[in-house]
Amino acid sequence: MSANMHIFENASALAEALADDVGARLAAAIAARGTASLAVSGGSTPKAFFQSLSRREIDWPKVTVTLVDERFVPPENERSNHRLVADNLLKHRAAEARFVPLYYAAETVPAAAAIASQKTADLGAPLDVVVLGMGTDGHTASFFPGGSRLGEALDPATPRGVITMEAEGAGEPRLTFTFSSLQDAGYLVLHIEGSKKEVLAQAEAPGAEAEMPIRAMLRRAASPLQIYWAP
Ligand SMILES: O=C(O)[C@H](O)[C@@H](O)[C@H](O)[C@H](O)COP(=O)(O)O
């Protein structure tokens, strides 16, 4: 599928524009169906975007926010993506949104993934908005090179849902939506900044998806990948 580049002068201009675009997509989904779903990524890049989006005047009680992926840690842990979203997005007007976590205090990571699959199933499919990040190794979500279930995660035949993932460099065990859950989002965004543009160029070159898993989104996503970049 094609990719559309959205290039901005700086990170704050990108954050405002992405908040406008995502806000508009959520409002359109609410107008069409009465509800909207948004899955966001963790990391350091999205903070300014989250803060801008949190102030947008949309009907937040009709929006369900979830995560593209999560570390297997409780929300009070500083590595938690739930905590990152609670601290930066679910504030101001967006405090009224519903949030569905991926982490559950289950006996095992697979048990938590099964609960997360169940809890996120009623968000409906496809998701209205998905905002992906990318690591310098070309990972996105928790699709890490060398990941324990990378093949399964990227396989289009794998059912929608949340699965576990472990990988060197990923830290804690991860909970991640599958490729099939994310790739047909109504608005599929890749938000990167700075020198990650060079990483993107490597990912756009020929090579195995397993080496740079973002390639699965660049090559096979059903929805056009909207790439937002600022220096
Ligand atoms: O849980 C996570 O960490 C994210 O989902 C992950 O995929 C992130 O998007 C990239 O690692 C980029 O992170 P930075 O924005 O910090 O570079």
XYZ file of N, CA and C and ligand atoms in Angstrom:
710
model
N 0.850 -1.184 0.000
C 0.000 0.000 0.000
C 0.898 1.251 0.000
N 0.361 2.361 -0.369
C 1.179 3.589 -0.478
C 1.402 4.199 0.910
N 2.384 5.110 0.926
C 2.632 5.870 2.157
C 2.564 7.354 1.810
N 2.006 8.141 2.698
C 1.942 9.586 2.478
C 2.830 10.266 3.506
N 3.760 11.101 3.037
C 4.667 11.826 3.936
C 4.039 13.149 4.352
N 4.038 13.414 5.657
C 3.591 14.719 6.172
C 4.815 15.290 6.887
N 5.439 16.334 6.304
C 6.693 16.861 6.851
C 6.443 18.224 7.506
N 7.002 18.410 8.700
C 6.761 19.633 9.468
C 8.069 20.304 9.841
N 7.991 21.624 10.119
C 9.179 22.429 10.421
C 9.834 21.964 11.732
N 8.986 21.608 12.691
C 9.518 21.184 13.995
C 8.518 20.279 14.710
N 8.951 19.735 15.828
C 8.144 18.727 16.536
C 6.827 19.301 17.052
N 6.849 20.586 17.459
C 5.586 21.116 18.018
C 4.573 21.367 16.904
N 5.031 21.776 15.739
C 4.096 21.933 14.603
C 3.524 20.578 14.219
N 4.377 19.547 14.270
C 3.879 18.189 13.974
C 2.845 17.783 15.009
N 3.123 17.998 16.281
C 2.208 17.585 17.356
C 0.834 18.221 17.182
N 0.831 19.522 16.858
C -0.454 20.225 16.671
C -1.207 19.677 15.457
N -0.492 19.481 14.368
C -1.149 19.010 13.135
C -1.664 17.587 13.305
N -0.868 16.746 13.941
C -1.301 15.354 14.150
C -2.506 15.318 15.103
N -2.492 16.167 16.108
C -3.650 16.235 17.019
C -4.894 16.700 16.268
N -4.733 17.683 15.370
C -5.875 18.121 14.536
C -6.388 16.964 13.673
N -5.485 16.279 12.995
C -5.885 15.218 12.054
C -6.536 14.041 12.790
N -5.917 13.616 13.897
C -6.480 12.501 14.677
C -7.819 12.927 15.286
N -7.871 14.140 15.810
C -9.134 14.653 16.387
C -10.242 14.648 15.352
N -9.917 15.064 14.146
C -10.929 15.100 13.072
C -11.402 13.696 12.724
N -10.472 12.756 12.699
C -10.848 11.364 12.375
C -11.732 10.768 13.476
N -11.405 11.057 14.715
C -12.220 10.544 15.826
C -13.616 11.160 15.778
N -13.678 12.475 15.510
C -14.975 13.157 15.433
C -15.814 12.580 14.287
N -15.172 12.276 13.175
C -15.897 11.707 12.028
C -16.443 10.317 12.377
N -15.657 9.539 13.099
C -16.113 8.191 13.491
C -17.319 8.301 14.434
N -17.241 9.246 15.352
C -18.354 9.452 16.294
C -19.616 9.875 15.529
N -19.419 10.777 14.563
C -20.572 11.249 13.756
C -21.190 10.088 12.974
N -20.319 9.185 12.518
C -20.815 8.088 11.664
C -21.412 6.947 12.483
N -20.780 6.684 13.667
C -21.161 5.437 14.361
C -21.533 5.644 15.819
N -21.198 6.854 16.315
C -21.500 7.121 17.718
C -20.372 6.781 18.662
N -19.318 6.146 18.118
C -18.141 5.817 18.948
C -16.887 5.958 18.081
N -15.733 5.957 18.764
C -14.460 6.019 18.029
C -13.405 5.264 18.832
N -12.440 4.678 18.119
C -11.375 3.933 18.808
C -10.016 4.467 18.361
N -9.101 4.536 19.329
C -7.756 5.087 19.094
C -6.752 4.195 19.807
N -5.765 3.690 19.056
C -4.689 2.895 19.674
C -3.375 3.645 19.453
N -2.675 3.915 20.567
C -1.450 4.713 20.482
C -0.247 3.910 20.962
N 0.949 4.373 20.588
C 2.183 3.722 20.991
C 2.814 4.449 22.162
N 3.739 3.776 22.802
C 4.487 4.375 23.890
C 5.738 5.041 23.348
N 6.753 5.181 24.206
C 8.001 5.786 23.788
C 8.036 7.277 24.111
N 9.137 7.911 23.725
C 9.318 9.338 24.051
C 8.733 10.246 22.970
N 8.640 9.740 21.745
C 8.215 10.606 20.628
C 6.813 11.190 20.788
N 5.822 10.385 21.203
C 4.440 10.886 21.122
C 4.018 11.861 22.217
N 4.865 12.188 23.212
C 4.395 12.978 24.356
C 3.740 14.297 23.942
N 4.409 15.068 23.089
C 3.863 16.384 22.708
C 2.549 16.221 21.950
N 2.482 15.192 21.132
C 1.226 14.907 20.405
C 0.110 14.581 21.389
N 0.417 13.743 22.373
C -0.606 13.384 23.376
C -1.119 14.649 24.076
N -0.169 15.520 24.450
C -0.571 16.718 25.193
C -1.434 17.629 24.328
N -1.115 17.731 23.040
C -1.960 18.543 22.137
C -3.331 17.909 21.972
N -3.355 16.610 21.758
C -4.639 15.911 21.524
C -5.537 15.987 22.759
N -4.929 15.993 23.931
C -5.735 15.973 25.172
C -6.623 17.217 25.299
N -6.258 18.276 24.588
C -7.023 19.528 24.695
C -8.035 19.703 23.547
N -8.064 18.785 22.622
C -8.989 18.930 21.488
C -10.428 18.744 21.958
N -11.311 19.600 21.388
C -12.717 19.564 21.820
C -13.494 18.555 20.993
N -13.358 17.273 21.366
C -14.206 16.254 20.722
C -14.994 15.540 21.821
N -15.950 14.729 21.399
C -16.862 14.095 22.359
C -16.156 12.898 23.021
N -15.205 13.223 23.902
C -14.317 12.202 24.447
C -15.026 11.029 25.137
N -16.161 11.234 25.802
C -16.823 10.061 26.430
C -17.195 8.982 25.406
N -17.198 9.367 24.113
C -17.525 8.361 23.073
C -16.264 7.761 22.438
N -15.107 8.135 22.981
C -13.840 7.629 22.439
C -13.252 6.579 23.386
N -12.833 5.446 22.819
C -12.088 4.454 23.612
C -10.635 4.481 23.167
N -9.758 4.720 24.132
C -8.321 4.756 23.877
C -7.718 3.442 24.355
N -6.821 2.871 23.570
C -6.055 1.706 24.016
C -4.625 1.869 23.515
N -3.848 0.819 23.686
C -2.424 0.878 23.357
C -2.115 -0.072 22.215
N -1.163 0.293 21.396
C -0.690 -0.611 20.335
C 0.067 -1.777 20.966
N 0.807 -1.414 22.037
C 1.545 -2.456 22.761
C 1.839 -1.974 24.172
N 2.297 -2.892 25.027
C 2.506 -2.567 26.450
C 3.599 -3.485 26.995
N 4.266 -2.967 27.982
C 5.215 -3.831 28.714
C 4.415 -4.553 29.787
N 4.871 -5.755 30.182
C 4.130 -6.514 31.195
C 4.499 -5.972 32.572
N 4.067 -4.742 32.818
C 4.297 -4.079 34.106
C 3.001 -3.372 34.509
N 2.754 -3.214 35.816
C 1.546 -2.525 36.265
C 1.610 -1.036 35.942
N 0.454 -0.368 35.900
C 0.394 1.027 35.454
C 1.203 1.990 36.312
N 1.516 1.605 37.559
C 2.320 2.533 38.368
C 3.805 2.458 38.032
N 4.175 1.469 37.232
C 5.586 1.311 36.867
C 5.990 2.388 35.861
N 7.172 2.972 36.024
C 7.532 4.090 35.126
C 7.752 3.625 33.688
N 7.835 2.323 33.450
C 8.002 1.832 32.070
C 6.637 1.565 31.406
N 5.574 1.769 32.169
C 4.236 1.438 31.661
C 3.773 2.430 30.593
N 3.291 1.915 29.466
C 2.701 2.789 28.441
C 1.355 3.327 28.927
N 0.673 2.538 29.756
C -0.592 3.008 30.341
C -0.305 4.275 31.143
N 0.758 4.236 31.936
C 1.120 5.409 32.750
C 1.464 6.602 31.855
N 2.189 6.347 30.777
C 2.573 7.429 29.847
C 1.316 8.085 29.279
N 0.342 7.268 28.875
C -0.893 7.800 28.296
C -1.728 8.492 29.370
N -1.774 7.929 30.572
C -2.535 8.560 31.661
C -1.938 9.926 32.000
N -0.603 10.003 31.995
C 0.066 11.257 32.376
C 0.032 12.320 31.276
N -0.108 11.905 30.011
C 0.041 12.883 28.924
C -1.175 13.049 28.027
N -1.990 11.992 27.927
C -3.146 12.095 27.008
C -4.466 12.161 27.771
N -4.640 11.291 28.740
C -5.960 11.203 29.414
C -6.082 12.296 30.466
N -5.962 13.553 29.969
C -6.046 14.722 30.867
C -6.902 15.764 30.169
N -7.156 16.890 30.862
C -7.936 17.973 30.232
C -9.227 17.373 29.650
N -9.575 17.734 28.412
C -10.838 17.221 27.853
C -10.787 15.705 27.641
N -9.596 15.179 27.326
C -9.482 13.739 27.018
C -9.575 12.871 28.281
N -9.621 13.500 29.431
C -9.770 12.724 30.687
C -11.084 11.953 30.701
N -12.042 12.410 29.856
C -13.355 11.752 29.832
C -13.392 10.531 28.900
N -12.296 10.265 28.222
C -12.277 9.101 27.314
C -12.266 7.811 28.122
N -12.739 6.733 27.502
C -12.627 5.404 28.114
C -11.238 4.873 27.754
N -10.590 4.190 28.679
C -9.275 3.597 28.388
C -9.336 2.091 28.631
N -8.837 1.320 27.660
C -8.751 -0.143 27.815
C -7.277 -0.537 27.825
N -6.770 -0.980 28.975
C -5.352 -1.349 29.058
C -5.064 -2.675 28.363
N -3.783 -2.930 28.131
C -3.375 -4.257 27.650
C -2.777 -5.080 28.784
N -2.287 -4.382 29.840
C -1.719 -5.106 30.974
C -2.817 -5.513 31.958
N -2.789 -6.770 32.379
C -3.694 -7.252 33.443
C -2.846 -8.066 34.396
N -3.129 -7.953 35.687
C -2.314 -8.651 36.700
C -2.679 -10.121 36.721
N -2.360 -10.790 35.612
C -2.689 -12.225 35.503
C -1.485 -13.039 35.966
N -1.724 -14.317 36.172
C -0.651 -15.225 36.629
C 0.515 -15.255 35.641
N 0.180 -15.236 34.334
C 1.227 -15.340 33.300
C 0.987 -14.282 32.219
N 2.008 -14.022 31.422
C 1.876 -13.043 30.326
C 0.855 -13.522 29.298
N 0.904 -14.815 28.917
C -0.137 -15.284 27.975
C -1.549 -15.104 28.519
N -1.721 -15.301 29.831
C -3.060 -15.113 30.416
C -3.476 -13.639 30.312
N -2.519 -12.740 30.528
C -2.824 -11.304 30.400
C -3.169 -10.962 28.948
N -2.464 -11.571 28.010
C -2.732 -11.322 26.575
C -4.125 -11.804 26.202
N -4.536 -12.938 26.768
C -5.876 -13.470 26.473
C -6.951 -12.517 26.999
N -6.728 -11.976 28.186
C -7.685 -11.010 28.753
C -7.707 -9.753 27.886
N -6.523 -9.286 27.488
C -6.437 -8.063 26.662
C -7.153 -8.265 25.335
N -7.022 -9.457 24.753
C -7.711 -9.735 23.479
C -9.222 -9.637 23.673
N -9.663 -10.190 24.792
C -11.100 -10.196 25.107
C -11.587 -8.753 25.314
N -10.857 -8.007 26.135
C -11.284 -6.648 26.506
C -11.265 -5.702 25.313
N -10.332 -5.914 24.375
C -10.211 -4.984 23.237
C -11.097 -5.406 22.068
N -11.652 -6.633 22.160
C -12.470 -7.122 21.034
C -13.657 -6.197 20.775
N -14.213 -5.604 21.871
C -15.439 -4.826 21.627
C -15.136 -3.409 21.133
N -13.846 -3.137 20.865
C -13.540 -1.845 20.226
C -14.007 -1.848 18.774
N -14.270 -3.060 18.282
C -14.703 -3.174 16.890
C -13.500 -3.182 15.959
N -13.731 -3.552 14.740
C -12.652 -3.633 13.733
C -13.205 -3.098 12.411
N -12.398 -2.351 11.676
C -11.047 -1.924 12.031
C -11.047 -0.804 13.067
N -9.899 -0.621 13.721
C -9.737 0.507 14.625
C -9.828 1.797 13.814
N -10.348 2.845 14.422
C -10.485 4.103 13.661
C -9.124 4.778 13.446
N -8.332 4.870 14.508
C -7.027 5.527 14.382
C -5.982 4.682 15.108
N -4.858 4.436 14.429
C -3.707 3.766 15.052
C -2.489 4.659 14.854
N -1.775 4.939 15.928
C -0.560 5.760 15.833
C 0.629 4.892 16.245
N 1.473 4.595 15.253
C 2.645 3.753 15.472
C 3.876 4.614 15.702
N 4.818 4.082 16.454
C 6.150 4.660 16.530
C 7.099 3.688 15.835
N 8.388 4.000 15.862
C 9.369 3.095 15.272
C 10.682 3.215 16.050
N 11.280 2.096 16.347
C 12.585 2.137 17.012
C 13.707 2.266 15.984
N 14.908 2.537 16.457
C 16.045 2.685 15.524
C 16.420 1.341 14.885
N 15.848 0.273 15.437
C 16.089 -1.058 14.839
C 14.978 -1.423 13.844
N 14.070 -0.479 13.614
C 12.991 -0.743 12.661
C 11.819 -1.497 13.261
N 11.785 -1.611 14.594
C 10.594 -2.243 15.193
C 9.450 -1.240 15.244
N 8.247 -1.773 15.259
C 7.068 -0.964 15.532
C 6.143 -1.803 16.402
N 5.256 -1.178 17.156
C 4.505 -1.922 18.174
C 5.550 -2.708 18.968
N 5.288 -3.999 19.228
C 6.354 -4.812 19.829
C 6.851 -5.851 18.840
N 6.821 -5.471 17.566
C 7.348 -6.348 16.519
C 8.857 -6.105 16.441
N 9.592 -6.765 17.309
C 11.029 -6.551 17.392
C 11.786 -7.544 16.500
N 12.861 -7.124 15.840
C 13.708 -8.107 15.143
C 14.129 -9.201 16.129
N 13.990 -10.458 15.733
C 14.348 -11.551 16.644
C 13.300 -11.823 17.706
N 12.164 -11.176 17.618
C 11.095 -11.360 18.608
C 10.610 -12.801 18.661
N 10.192 -13.225 19.880
C 9.841 -14.642 20.121
C 8.696 -15.118 19.243
N 7.769 -14.230 18.900
C 6.610 -14.629 18.069
C 6.447 -13.665 16.893
N 7.577 -13.183 16.374
C 7.507 -12.164 15.318
C 6.777 -12.676 14.084
N 7.107 -13.874 13.653
C 6.452 -14.429 12.451
C 4.947 -14.472 12.612
N 4.521 -14.945 13.771
C 3.074 -15.042 14.065
C 2.450 -13.651 14.119
N 3.158 -12.701 14.738
C 2.621 -11.337 14.887
C 2.408 -10.670 13.532
N 3.309 -10.928 12.588
C 3.250 -10.267 11.273
C 2.413 -11.052 10.260
N 2.063 -12.276 10.596
C 1.323 -13.129 9.652
C -0.097 -12.581 9.458
N -0.467 -12.236 8.229
C -1.822 -11.689 8.019
C -2.921 -12.678 8.405
N -2.564 -13.958 8.472
C -3.562 -14.985 8.821
C -3.780 -15.070 10.337
N -2.889 -14.468 11.104
C -3.069 -14.489 12.568
C -4.284 -13.632 12.910
N -5.201 -14.188 13.716
C -6.419 -13.430 14.020
C -6.112 -12.125 14.749
N -7.027 -11.187 14.660
C -6.901 -9.942 15.425
C -6.817 -10.275 16.909
N -6.063 -9.513 17.631
C -5.965 -9.743 19.072
C -4.615 -9.307 19.599
N -4.393 -9.643 20.867
C -3.165 -9.253 21.558
C -2.362 -10.512 21.862
N -1.072 -10.495 21.503
C -0.231 -11.659 21.795
C 1.000 -11.207 22.587
N 1.693 -12.183 23.131
C 2.915 -11.876 23.891
C 4.087 -11.774 22.921
N 5.127 -11.080 23.377
C 6.350 -10.985 22.586
C 7.524 -10.778 23.531
N 8.600 -11.503 23.272
C 9.823 -11.264 24.036
C 10.954 -11.068 23.046
N 11.865 -10.182 23.361
C 12.985 -9.950 22.433
C 14.130 -9.299 23.194
N 15.335 -9.558 22.759
C 16.490 -8.887 23.351
C 16.324 -7.387 23.095
N 16.541 -6.610 24.105
C 16.440 -5.161 23.905
C 15.036 -4.629 24.129
N 14.070 -5.550 24.283
C 12.687 -5.091 24.502
C 12.420 -4.893 25.992
N 13.325 -5.342 26.824
C 13.108 -5.241 28.273
C 12.111 -6.294 28.731
N 11.093 -5.867 29.466
C 10.094 -6.804 29.996
C 9.384 -7.543 28.859
N 8.751 -8.676 29.176
C 7.868 -9.303 28.179
C 6.835 -8.275 27.713
N 6.436 -8.383 26.462
C 5.513 -7.400 25.890
C 4.155 -8.008 25.586
N 3.171 -7.131 25.514
C 1.821 -7.477 25.038
C 1.601 -6.598 23.812
N 1.312 -7.179 22.672
C 1.194 -6.369 21.461
C 0.013 -6.794 20.600
N -0.678 -5.803 20.031
C -1.651 -6.138 18.996
C -0.901 -6.801 17.839
N -1.601 -7.645 17.123
C -1.014 -8.281 15.943
C -1.076 -7.323 14.749
N -0.307 -7.638 13.738
C -0.333 -6.859 12.483
C -1.776 -6.791 11.962
N -2.472 -7.928 12.012
C -3.829 -7.985 11.454
C -4.784 -7.040 12.192
N -4.463 -6.720 13.462
C -5.337 -5.829 14.246
C -5.131 -4.364 13.891
N -3.933 -4.049 13.366
C -3.533 -2.644 13.217
C -3.555 -2.143 11.780
N -3.314 -3.041 10.835
C -2.934 -2.658 9.461
C -4.063 -2.090 8.623
N -5.301 -2.267 9.095
C -6.428 -1.731 8.295
C -7.141 -0.597 9.029
N -6.429 0.073 9.906
C -7.022 1.192 10.664
C -7.580 2.240 9.700
N -8.631 2.909 10.157
C -9.214 3.967 9.327
C -8.188 5.036 8.991
N -7.342 5.356 9.998
C -6.250 6.306 9.761
C -5.020 5.709 10.425
N -4.066 5.238 9.599
C -2.889 4.512 10.094
C -1.679 5.435 10.028
N -1.167 5.792 11.198
C -0.111 6.813 11.306
C 1.198 6.184 11.773
N 2.298 6.645 11.167
C 3.638 6.358 11.709
C 4.254 7.706 12.091
N 4.489 7.932 13.369
C 5.028 9.189 13.874
C 6.495 8.991 14.254
N 7.379 9.636 13.462
C 8.813 9.553 13.739
C 9.420 10.947 13.680
N 10.559 11.116 14.295
C 11.199 12.426 14.292
C 12.704 12.277 14.143
N 13.337 13.350 13.696
C 14.801 13.433 13.650
C 15.431 12.394 12.729
N 16.497 11.785 13.252
C 17.318 10.896 12.398
C 16.607 9.581 12.080
N 15.425 9.377 12.645
C 14.682 8.157 12.295
C 14.262 8.185 10.822
N 14.395 9.356 10.202
C 14.091 9.419 8.762
C 15.087 8.535 8.006
N 16.309 8.453 8.525
C 17.309 7.582 7.868
C 16.948 6.102 8.100
N 16.432 5.831 9.290
C 16.009 4.445 9.584
C 14.860 4.072 8.646
N 13.957 5.024 8.432
C 12.835 4.792 7.503
C 13.365 4.495 6.103
N 14.366 5.257 5.670
C 14.921 5.040 4.327
C 15.492 3.626 4.203
N 16.145 3.153 5.259
C 16.665 1.766 5.260
C 15.490 0.774 5.164
N 14.434 1.089 5.912
C 13.276 0.173 5.922
C 12.588 0.137 4.566
N 12.669 1.275 3.840
C 12.021 1.335 2.512
C 12.843 0.629 1.439
N 14.117 0.315 1.779
C 14.979 -0.403 0.829
C 14.628 -1.890 0.866
N 15.028 -2.652 -0.160
C 14.741 -4.096 -0.150
C 15.354 -4.762 1.075
N 14.707 -5.784 1.572
C 15.237 -6.517 2.728
C 14.111 -7.275 3.410
N 14.491 -8.146 4.310
C 13.483 -8.990 4.965
C 12.667 -8.195 5.988
N 11.375 -8.500 6.043
C 10.526 -7.858 7.054
C 11.052 -8.167 8.455
N 11.542 -9.391 8.622
C 11.988 -9.802 9.971
C 13.167 -8.956 10.450
N 13.936 -8.407 9.491
C 15.081 -7.570 9.881
C 14.636 -6.192 10.357
N 13.604 -5.666 9.684
C 13.040 -4.344 10.061
C 11.529 -4.473 9.986
N 10.882 -4.900 11.054
C 9.448 -5.242 11.005
C 8.516 -4.118 10.562
N 8.957 -2.851 10.640
C 8.114 -1.756 10.125
C 7.831 -1.984 8.641
N 8.674 -2.774 7.993
C 8.479 -3.077 6.558
C 7.120 -3.739 6.285
N 6.632 -4.492 7.268
C 5.311 -5.125 7.074
C 4.244 -4.044 6.872
N 4.325 -2.975 7.656
C 3.357 -1.884 7.518
C 3.608 -1.119 6.208
N 4.867 -0.877 5.886
C 5.178 -0.136 4.655
C 4.724 -0.915 3.428
N 4.825 -2.230 3.460
C 4.590 -3.036 2.259
C 3.184 -3.631 2.175
N 2.586 -3.955 3.337
C 1.371 -4.790 3.268
C 0.155 -4.204 3.980
N 0.295 -3.027 4.589
C -0.887 -2.485 5.293
C -1.999 -2.226 4.287
N -3.216 -2.518 4.707
C -4.363 -2.291 3.812
C -4.637 -0.793 3.684
N -4.314 -0.052 4.753
C -4.557 1.399 4.736
C -3.274 2.141 4.363
N -3.396 3.261 3.665
C -2.194 4.047 3.367
C -1.516 4.458 4.676
N -0.194 4.298 4.751
C 0.541 4.661 5.960
C 0.822 6.165 5.926
N 0.297 6.888 6.904
C 0.464 8.342 6.982
C 1.693 8.621 7.859
N 2.807 8.977 7.203
C 4.061 9.152 7.937
C 4.218 10.627 8.315
N 4.276 10.883 9.598
C 4.448 12.248 10.126
C 5.882 12.355 10.633
N 6.622 13.374 10.045
C 8.028 13.522 10.415
C 8.385 14.995 10.603
N 9.191 15.232 11.633
C 9.778 16.577 11.812
C 11.245 16.384 12.178
N 12.115 17.363 11.837
C 13.551 17.206 12.097
C 13.822 17.061 13.596
O 6.223 0.574 23.832
C 6.962 1.193 23.071
O 8.121 1.571 23.367
C 6.444 1.588 21.725
O 5.266 1.069 21.391
C 7.531 1.389 20.711
O 7.187 0.680 19.569
C 7.959 2.800 20.350
O 7.016 3.370 19.472
C 9.316 2.804 19.722
O 10.201 2.087 20.564
C 9.819 4.235 19.536
O 10.081 4.771 20.806
P 10.639 6.297 20.957
O 9.517 7.178 20.554
O 10.991 6.411 22.415
O 11.836 6.403 20.045
